[in-house]
Tab-separated table of C-alpha atoms and ligand atoms in Angstrom:
chain	number	residue	atom	x	y	z
A	12	MET	CA	-22.707	162.977	166.414
A	13	ASN	CA	-22.504	159.318	167.141
A	14	GLN	CA	-19.041	157.864	167.710
A	15	ARG	CA	-18.692	154.150	168.036
A	16	THR	CA	-16.023	151.490	167.772
A	17	ILE	CA	-16.667	148.202	166.046
A	18	VAL	CA	-14.496	145.366	167.272
A	19	VAL	CA	-13.359	143.236	164.349
A	20	GLN	CA	-10.378	141.015	165.342
A	21	ARG	CA	-9.802	139.741	161.828
A	22	ASP	CA	-6.697	138.797	159.871
A	23	VAL	CA	-6.219	141.456	157.201
A	24	GLN	CA	-5.395	138.750	154.666
A	25	SER	CA	-8.230	136.411	155.598
A	26	ASP	CA	-9.989	136.805	152.221
A	27	GLN	CA	-6.784	136.121	150.294
A	28	LYS	CA	-5.973	133.158	152.533
A	29	ALA	CA	-9.421	131.673	151.947
A	30	ASP	CA	-9.069	132.149	148.172
A	31	ALA	CA	-5.637	130.535	148.248
A	32	ALA	CA	-6.944	127.590	150.270
A	33	ALA	CA	-9.764	127.032	147.772
A	34	GLU	CA	-7.375	127.163	144.810
A	35	ARG	CA	-4.943	124.815	146.576
A	36	GLU	CA	-7.757	122.352	147.137
A	37	ARG	CA	-8.961	122.598	143.528
A	38	LEU	CA	-5.486	121.917	142.142
A	39	GLY	CA	-4.673	119.266	144.727
A	40	ARG	CA	-7.868	117.348	144.059
A	41	ARG	CA	-6.949	116.813	140.456
A	42	GLY	CA	-3.389	115.787	141.262
A	43	THR	CA	-1.360	118.955	140.867
A	44	LEU	CA	1.184	119.753	143.572
A	45	VAL	CA	1.888	123.498	143.647
A	46	VAL	CA	5.482	124.370	144.510
A	47	ASN	CA	6.389	127.964	145.324
A	48	LEU	CA	10.114	128.669	144.836
A	49	LEU	CA	11.558	131.657	146.669
A	50	SER	CA	15.026	133.140	146.894
A	51	SER	CA	17.196	136.186	146.442
A	52	PRO	CA	17.905	137.144	142.819
A	53	GLY	CA	20.399	134.805	141.201
A	54	ALA	CA	20.154	131.925	143.676
A	55	GLY	CA	19.490	129.494	140.847
A	56	LYS	CA	15.718	128.950	140.675
A	57	THR	CA	15.677	128.814	136.890
A	58	THR	CA	18.652	126.455	136.748
A	59	LEU	CA	17.011	124.168	139.294
A	60	LEU	CA	13.816	124.131	137.223
A	61	GLU	CA	15.779	123.248	134.078
A	62	ALA	CA	17.438	120.346	135.871
A	63	THR	CA	14.087	119.250	137.336
A	64	ALA	CA	12.447	119.224	133.902
A	65	ARG	CA	15.304	117.149	132.448
A	66	HIS	CA	15.157	114.693	135.320
A	67	PHE	CA	11.406	114.181	135.140
A	68	ALA	CA	11.459	114.192	131.324
A	69	ASP	CA	8.436	112.161	130.185
A	70	ARG	CA	7.737	110.600	133.569
A	71	ARG	CA	6.155	113.632	135.182
A	72	SER	CA	4.327	116.545	133.643
A	73	ILE	CA	5.249	119.988	134.900
A	74	ALA	CA	4.435	123.603	134.151
A	75	VAL	CA	5.852	126.805	135.507
A	76	LEU	CA	4.662	130.318	136.218
A	77	VAL	CA	7.618	132.672	136.146
A	78	GLY	CA	7.396	135.838	138.177
A	79	ASP	CA	9.621	138.643	137.014
A	80	LEU	CA	9.817	142.317	137.755
A	81	GLU	CA	10.071	143.382	134.121
A	82	THR	CA	11.756	140.956	131.755
A	83	ASP	CA	10.862	137.543	130.386
A	84	ARG	CA	14.411	136.165	130.291
A	85	ASP	CA	13.764	133.288	132.678
A	86	ALA	CA	10.584	132.373	130.844
A	87	GLN	CA	12.510	132.218	127.576
A	88	ARG	CA	15.095	129.915	129.108
A	89	LEU	CA	12.450	127.535	130.421
A	90	SER	CA	9.981	127.489	127.545
A	91	PRO	CA	11.786	124.803	125.502
A	92	LEU	CA	11.457	122.443	128.488
A	93	MET	CA	7.926	122.958	129.788
A	94	PRO	CA	4.797	125.089	129.414
A	95	VAL	CA	5.651	128.526	130.797
A	96	ALA	CA	3.560	131.574	131.594
A	97	GLN	CA	5.231	134.818	132.401
A	98	LEU	CA	3.898	136.886	135.297
A	99	THR	CA	5.282	140.390	135.111
A	100	THR	CA	4.728	142.296	138.312
A	101	GLY	CA	5.660	145.677	136.871
A	102	GLY	CA	8.216	146.269	139.572
A	103	ALA	CA	6.231	144.851	142.486
A	104	CYS	CA	8.279	142.859	144.969
A	105	HIS	CA	6.117	139.736	145.159
A	106	LEU	CA	3.436	137.702	143.416
A	107	GLU	CA	-0.174	137.536	144.517
A	108	LEU	CA	-2.793	134.878	143.900
A	109	PRO	CA	-4.762	136.735	141.166
A	110	LEU	CA	-1.567	136.904	139.079
A	111	VAL	CA	-1.021	133.189	139.579
A	112	GLN	CA	-4.603	132.458	138.538
A	113	ARG	CA	-4.208	134.601	135.449
A	114	GLY	CA	-1.017	132.720	134.561
A	115	LEU	CA	-2.769	129.389	134.983
A	116	LYS	CA	-5.523	130.554	132.658
A	117	ALA	CA	-2.954	131.687	130.096
A	118	LEU	CA	-1.568	128.142	130.124
A	119	GLY	CA	-5.049	126.723	129.596
A	120	ASP	CA	-5.266	125.446	133.177
A	121	PRO	CA	-3.146	122.366	132.416
A	122	GLU	CA	-3.534	119.170	134.439
A	123	VAL	CA	0.095	118.662	135.362
A	124	ASP	CA	1.708	116.738	138.213
A	125	PHE	CA	3.720	119.730	139.385
A	126	LEU	CA	3.003	123.403	138.983
A	127	PHE	CA	6.031	125.467	139.902
A	128	ILE	CA	5.829	129.128	140.760
A	129	GLU	CA	9.131	130.886	140.317
A	130	ASN	CA	8.637	133.832	142.629
A	131	VAL	CA	10.414	137.155	142.162
A	132	GLY	CA	13.859	137.367	143.753
A	133	ASN	CA	13.199	138.634	147.260
A	134	LEU	CA	13.397	137.012	150.686
A	135	VAL	CA	11.001	139.369	152.467
A	136	CYS	CA	7.747	140.259	150.712
A	137	PRO	CA	6.857	136.917	149.073
A	138	ALA	CA	6.803	135.296	152.520
A	139	SER	CA	3.611	137.191	153.341
A	140	HIS	CA	1.571	135.888	150.413
A	141	ASP	CA	-0.096	132.518	150.033
A	142	LEU	CA	-0.106	131.585	146.350
A	143	ALA	CA	-2.086	128.382	146.849
A	144	GLU	CA	1.120	126.394	147.148
A	145	HIS	CA	1.318	122.996	148.825
A	146	LEU	CA	5.027	123.371	149.236
A	147	ARG	CA	7.090	126.458	149.920
A	148	ILE	CA	10.762	126.074	149.089
A	149	VAL	CA	13.453	128.614	149.886
A	150	LEU	CA	16.631	128.485	147.814
A	151	ILE	CA	19.928	129.803	149.073
A	152	SER	CA	23.160	129.781	147.098
A	153	THR	CA	26.590	129.325	148.629
A	154	THR	CA	27.595	132.752	147.299
A	155	GLU	CA	25.027	134.552	149.459
A	156	GLY	CA	26.523	133.901	152.870
A	157	ASP	CA	25.227	131.519	155.518
A	158	ASP	CA	23.543	134.109	157.740
A	159	LYS	CA	20.351	134.452	155.691
A	160	PRO	CA	17.864	132.466	157.826
A	161	GLY	CA	18.323	134.663	160.892
A	162	LYS	CA	17.966	137.773	158.748
A	163	TYR	CA	14.765	136.662	157.042
A	164	PRO	CA	13.026	134.605	159.735
A	165	LYS	CA	9.536	134.693	158.275
A	166	MET	CA	10.708	133.260	154.966
A	167	PHE	CA	12.434	130.344	156.653
A	168	ARG	CA	9.718	129.857	159.261
A	169	THR	CA	7.027	129.446	156.597
A	170	SER	CA	9.010	127.203	154.225
A	171	GLN	CA	9.022	123.408	154.320
A	172	ALA	CA	12.410	122.959	152.686
A	173	MET	CA	15.640	124.828	152.057
A	174	VAL	CA	17.595	124.004	148.926
A	175	ILE	CA	21.260	125.005	149.002
A	176	THR	CA	22.514	125.634	145.467
A	177	LYS	CA	25.896	126.145	143.773
A	178	LEU	CA	27.562	123.593	146.006
A	179	ASP	CA	30.504	123.413	143.571
A	180	LEU	CA	31.569	126.893	144.729
A	181	LEU	CA	31.882	125.819	148.354
A	182	PRO	CA	35.711	125.720	148.328
A	183	HIS	CA	35.833	129.325	147.129
A	184	VAL	CA	33.294	131.068	149.347
A	185	PRO	CA	32.899	131.650	153.091
A	186	PHE	CA	29.812	129.478	153.460
A	187	SER	CA	29.140	126.598	155.803
A	188	VAL	CA	26.309	124.163	155.083
A	189	GLU	CA	26.324	123.213	158.784
A	190	ALA	CA	26.073	126.834	159.940
A	191	VAL	CA	23.214	127.716	157.599
A	192	THR	CA	21.382	124.517	158.531
A	193	GLU	CA	21.762	125.213	162.225
A	194	ASP	CA	20.617	128.815	161.765
A	195	ALA	CA	17.591	127.681	159.754
A	196	HIS	CA	16.667	124.944	162.215
A	197	ARG	CA	16.576	127.422	165.096
A	198	ILE	CA	13.779	129.144	163.213
A	199	GLN	CA	12.112	126.117	161.649
A	200	PRO	CA	13.159	122.796	163.216
A	201	GLN	CA	11.127	120.787	160.701
A	202	LEU	CA	12.800	122.411	157.690
A	203	LYS	CA	14.080	119.805	155.238
A	204	VAL	CA	17.539	120.642	153.910
A	205	LEU	CA	18.659	119.621	150.414
A	206	THR	CA	21.808	120.514	148.497
A	207	ASN	CA	22.597	120.507	144.817
A	208	CYS	CA	25.032	121.530	142.167
A	209	ALA	CA	23.788	122.498	138.728
A	210	LEU	CA	27.188	121.971	137.089
A	211	ASN	CA	27.540	118.266	137.796
A	212	GLY	CA	23.897	117.570	138.526
A	213	SER	CA	24.482	116.193	142.011
A	214	GLY	CA	21.519	116.499	144.343
A	215	ILE	CA	18.960	116.735	141.553
A	216	GLU	CA	17.808	113.160	142.006
A	217	ASN	CA	17.339	113.725	145.741
A	218	TRP	CA	15.392	116.892	145.056
A	219	CYS	CA	13.110	115.170	142.577
A	220	ASN	CA	12.594	112.251	144.964
A	221	PHE	CA	11.597	114.755	147.628
A	222	LEU	CA	9.078	116.283	145.226
A	223	GLU	CA	7.637	112.834	144.435
A	224	GLU	CA	7.358	112.046	148.133
A	225	GLN	CA	5.607	115.338	148.830
A	226	HIS	CA	3.291	114.796	145.883
A	227	GLN	CA	2.180	111.518	147.363
A	228	GLN	CA	1.935	112.692	150.973
A	229	GLN	CA	0.280	116.036	150.463
A	230	LEU	CA	-2.249	114.990	147.855
A	231	ALA	CA	-3.231	111.785	149.659
A	232	ILE	CA	-5.873	113.731	151.580
A	233	TYR	CA	-7.764	114.383	148.370
A	234	HIS	CA	-8.253	110.624	147.887
A	235	GLU	CA	-7.104	110.649	144.343
A	236	PRO	CA	-4.571	108.235	142.926
A	237	ALA	CA	-1.391	110.319	142.982
A	238	GLY	CA	-0.936	111.345	139.345
A	239	ASN	CA	-0.341	108.464	137.005
A	240	ARG	CA	-0.647	110.452	133.860
B	17	MET	CA	6.980	147.000	149.647
B	18	HIS	CA	4.304	144.430	150.379
B	19	GLU	CA	3.063	146.921	152.987
B	20	ARG	CA	1.019	148.598	150.233
B	21	SER	CA	-0.637	145.323	149.394
B	22	LEU	CA	-1.521	144.772	153.065
B	23	ILE	CA	-2.923	148.289	153.401
B	24	ARG	CA	-5.049	147.664	150.314
B	25	SER	CA	-6.521	144.554	151.968
B	26	LEU	CA	-6.974	146.415	155.233
B	27	LEU	CA	-8.830	149.336	153.655
B	28	ARG	CA	-11.029	146.951	151.668
B	29	GLN	CA	-12.038	145.239	154.913
B	30	VAL	CA	-12.695	148.550	156.635
B	31	GLY	CA	-14.789	149.645	153.651
B	32	GLN	CA	-16.978	146.549	153.969
B	33	ILE	CA	-17.476	147.227	157.662
B	34	VAL	CA	-18.441	150.850	157.071
B	35	VAL	CA	-21.043	149.762	154.530
B	36	ALA	CA	-22.394	147.103	156.891
B	37	GLU	CA	-22.628	149.719	159.624
B	38	GLY	CA	-24.660	152.069	157.450
B	39	GLY	CA	-21.900	154.544	156.615
B	40	GLY	CA	-20.140	157.240	158.557
B	41	GLN	CA	-16.723	158.741	158.855
B	42	VAL	CA	-13.879	156.475	159.875
B	43	THR	CA	-11.800	158.149	162.562
B	44	GLU	CA	-9.511	155.377	163.710
B	45	ILE	CA	-8.367	151.980	162.473
B	46	ARG	CA	-6.652	149.803	165.067
B	47	VAL	CA	-4.247	147.210	163.746
B	48	GLN	CA	-1.972	144.666	165.388
B	49	VAL	CA	1.180	143.708	163.545
B	50	GLY	CA	3.186	140.708	164.668
B	51	ASP	CA	6.958	140.760	164.831
B	52	LEU	CA	6.966	137.715	162.568
B	53	SER	CA	4.662	139.268	159.991
B	54	GLY	CA	7.519	140.736	157.987
B	55	VAL	CA	5.926	144.167	158.144
B	56	GLU	CA	8.068	147.240	158.642
B	57	PRO	CA	5.928	149.592	160.815
B	58	LEU	CA	7.299	152.802	159.279
B	59	LEU	CA	6.599	151.601	155.713
B	60	PHE	CA	3.178	150.377	156.837
B	61	GLN	CA	2.328	153.819	158.255
B	62	MET	CA	3.621	155.546	155.115
B	63	ALA	CA	1.569	153.307	152.835
B	64	PHE	CA	-1.476	153.990	155.021
B	65	ASP	CA	-0.998	157.784	154.904
B	66	ASP	CA	-0.598	157.537	151.176
B	67	MET	CA	-3.637	155.398	150.447
B	68	VAL	CA	-6.210	156.271	153.097
B	69	PRO	CA	-7.315	159.700	151.760
B	70	ALA	CA	-8.649	158.109	148.570
B	71	LEU	CA	-11.118	156.007	150.548
B	72	PHE	CA	-11.685	157.668	153.878
B	73	SER	CA	-10.912	161.027	155.378
B	74	SER	CA	-7.280	161.942	155.810
B	75	ASP	CA	-8.233	162.559	159.456
B	76	CYS	CA	-8.530	158.815	159.825
B	77	ARG	CA	-5.837	157.647	162.216
B	78	LEU	CA	-3.923	154.400	162.131
B	79	ALA	CA	-3.352	152.984	165.606
B	80	LEU	CA	-0.589	150.466	165.133
B	81	GLU	CA	0.399	148.036	167.833
B	82	MET	CA	3.357	145.673	167.516
B	83	VAL	CA	2.757	142.217	168.939
B	84	PRO	CA	5.612	140.042	170.179
B	85	VAL	CA	5.802	136.500	168.849
B	86	THR	CA	4.224	134.118	171.347
B	87	ALA	CA	4.457	130.353	171.171
B	88	VAL	CA	3.185	127.378	173.097
B	89	CYS	CA	5.295	124.273	173.655
B	90	SER	CA	3.800	121.122	172.149
B	91	GLU	CA	5.408	119.000	174.860
B	92	CYS	CA	4.952	120.790	178.183
B	93	LYS	CA	2.321	123.373	177.107
B	94	HIS	CA	4.456	126.202	178.444
B	95	GLN	CA	3.558	129.516	176.832
B	96	PHE	CA	6.390	131.943	176.166
B	97	GLU	CA	7.624	134.833	174.098
B	98	ILE	CA	9.969	134.107	171.193
B	99	VAL	CA	13.055	136.286	171.490
B	100	ASP	CA	15.500	136.630	168.584
B	101	PHE	CA	13.509	134.097	166.614
B	102	GLN	CA	14.679	131.223	168.818
B	103	PHE	CA	11.928	128.704	168.421
B	104	ARG	CA	12.737	126.563	171.443
B	105	CYS	CA	10.878	125.996	174.689
B	106	PRO	CA	12.845	127.581	177.558
B	107	LYS	CA	11.403	125.040	180.001
B	108	CYS	CA	11.909	121.665	178.364
B	109	GLN	CA	14.179	122.715	175.467
B	110	THR	CA	12.098	121.033	172.796
B	111	ASN	CA	11.792	122.805	169.468
B	112	LEU	CA	8.301	121.523	168.845
B	113	VAL	CA	6.604	124.820	169.452
B	114	GLN	CA	3.583	126.393	167.891
B	115	VAL	CA	3.310	130.099	167.188
B	116	ILE	CA	0.005	131.320	168.564
B	117	GLN	CA	0.462	135.039	168.072
B	118	GLY	CA	2.744	137.411	166.232
B	119	ASP	CA	2.746	136.187	162.658
B	120	GLU	CA	-0.206	138.065	161.296
B	121	VAL	CA	-1.561	141.493	160.530
B	122	LYS	CA	-4.881	141.879	162.278
B	123	LEU	CA	-7.631	144.452	162.053
B	124	ILE	CA	-8.656	144.978	165.668
B	125	SER	CA	-11.325	147.657	165.491
B	126	VAL	CA	-12.781	150.458	163.437
B	127	SER	CA	-14.083	153.685	164.981
B	128	ILE	CA	-16.838	155.388	163.053
B	129	ASN	CA	-18.354	158.808	163.462
B	130	SER	CA	-21.835	159.082	162.044
B	131	ASN	CA	-23.733	162.358	161.888
B	132	ASN	CA	-26.862	160.362	161.561
B	133	SER	CA	-28.687	161.202	164.824
B	134	ILE	CA	-31.600	158.843	164.171
B	135	GLU	CA	-29.302	155.875	164.353
B	136	GLY	CA	-28.882	155.819	168.104
B	137	VAL	CA	-32.648	156.007	168.622
B	138	ALA	CA	-33.673	153.469	165.990
B	139	SER	CA	-31.520	150.682	167.347
C	314	ZN	ZN1	8.285	122.796	176.804
């Protein structure tokens, strides 16, 4: 009997992280900024995507991969506005890179300016998975309460921006934009905070400008002219 | 339950190591889980117990160690533990801090029992 211990010291997700980095580079090189949208169910990811598509209209090409536990309702809503592939997780709580790659293939690997990934509604599990995104955005609606960042630190720590939605409901709900911003900044000081309201469209222009800015900044390293399709 | 997905990755890595080591029975897998990894230790253990018998012996033990979140200050280089997810340097109060430990799930070591008596001699 020969008992021995092999010291490894390796990140359990190192293979997945390397795959995600390679995919991110591939998409970035050809001018696609990958945007991973995360939130609780019902925070308004689909509505934000609809408004984004309308704002960009013919100026920017976009496509979306919609993660859903079982149904394709969100995909149906979005399909008149942009190419959509549905990623059904069969009840799983998050998306993983192979699903994203399959969705991209289903779309014919389109050369778009922005590829959005609408993650499944969950503020915990998706935070642990790199989907090759350049930008991780966490959405929080005013109806959810302003104590979310402290409750889901990893999600807010790993995101680059927080989008506060349903601002029109602010007079009716116990939610403070200042409180949620302060809470989020304790966890991620660099977190960019944006607000919007789907009903009157306020904040959408700011959001799209932010996306444009990120497109330019993040893809500059690939030395390609930032998408002038 | 992303714990199952992490266990799947973990067991795949262990499997590769066992093959590279020329086989044997895995008796213990040591793992470090950071407080910022989003992993619930109880669910992690349950997923392990559930999935390990299919690949290795059910005698294979998971040694799980929780790791506190540690950061280093970008300004004064002070190294400190993050408590209550307050990402601020206690010395100079800046919030430009870098997490150096506690946000990942790490395979530390694999213990293997091989009945192969030649092995010790050959190497
Ligand atoms: Zn300091």
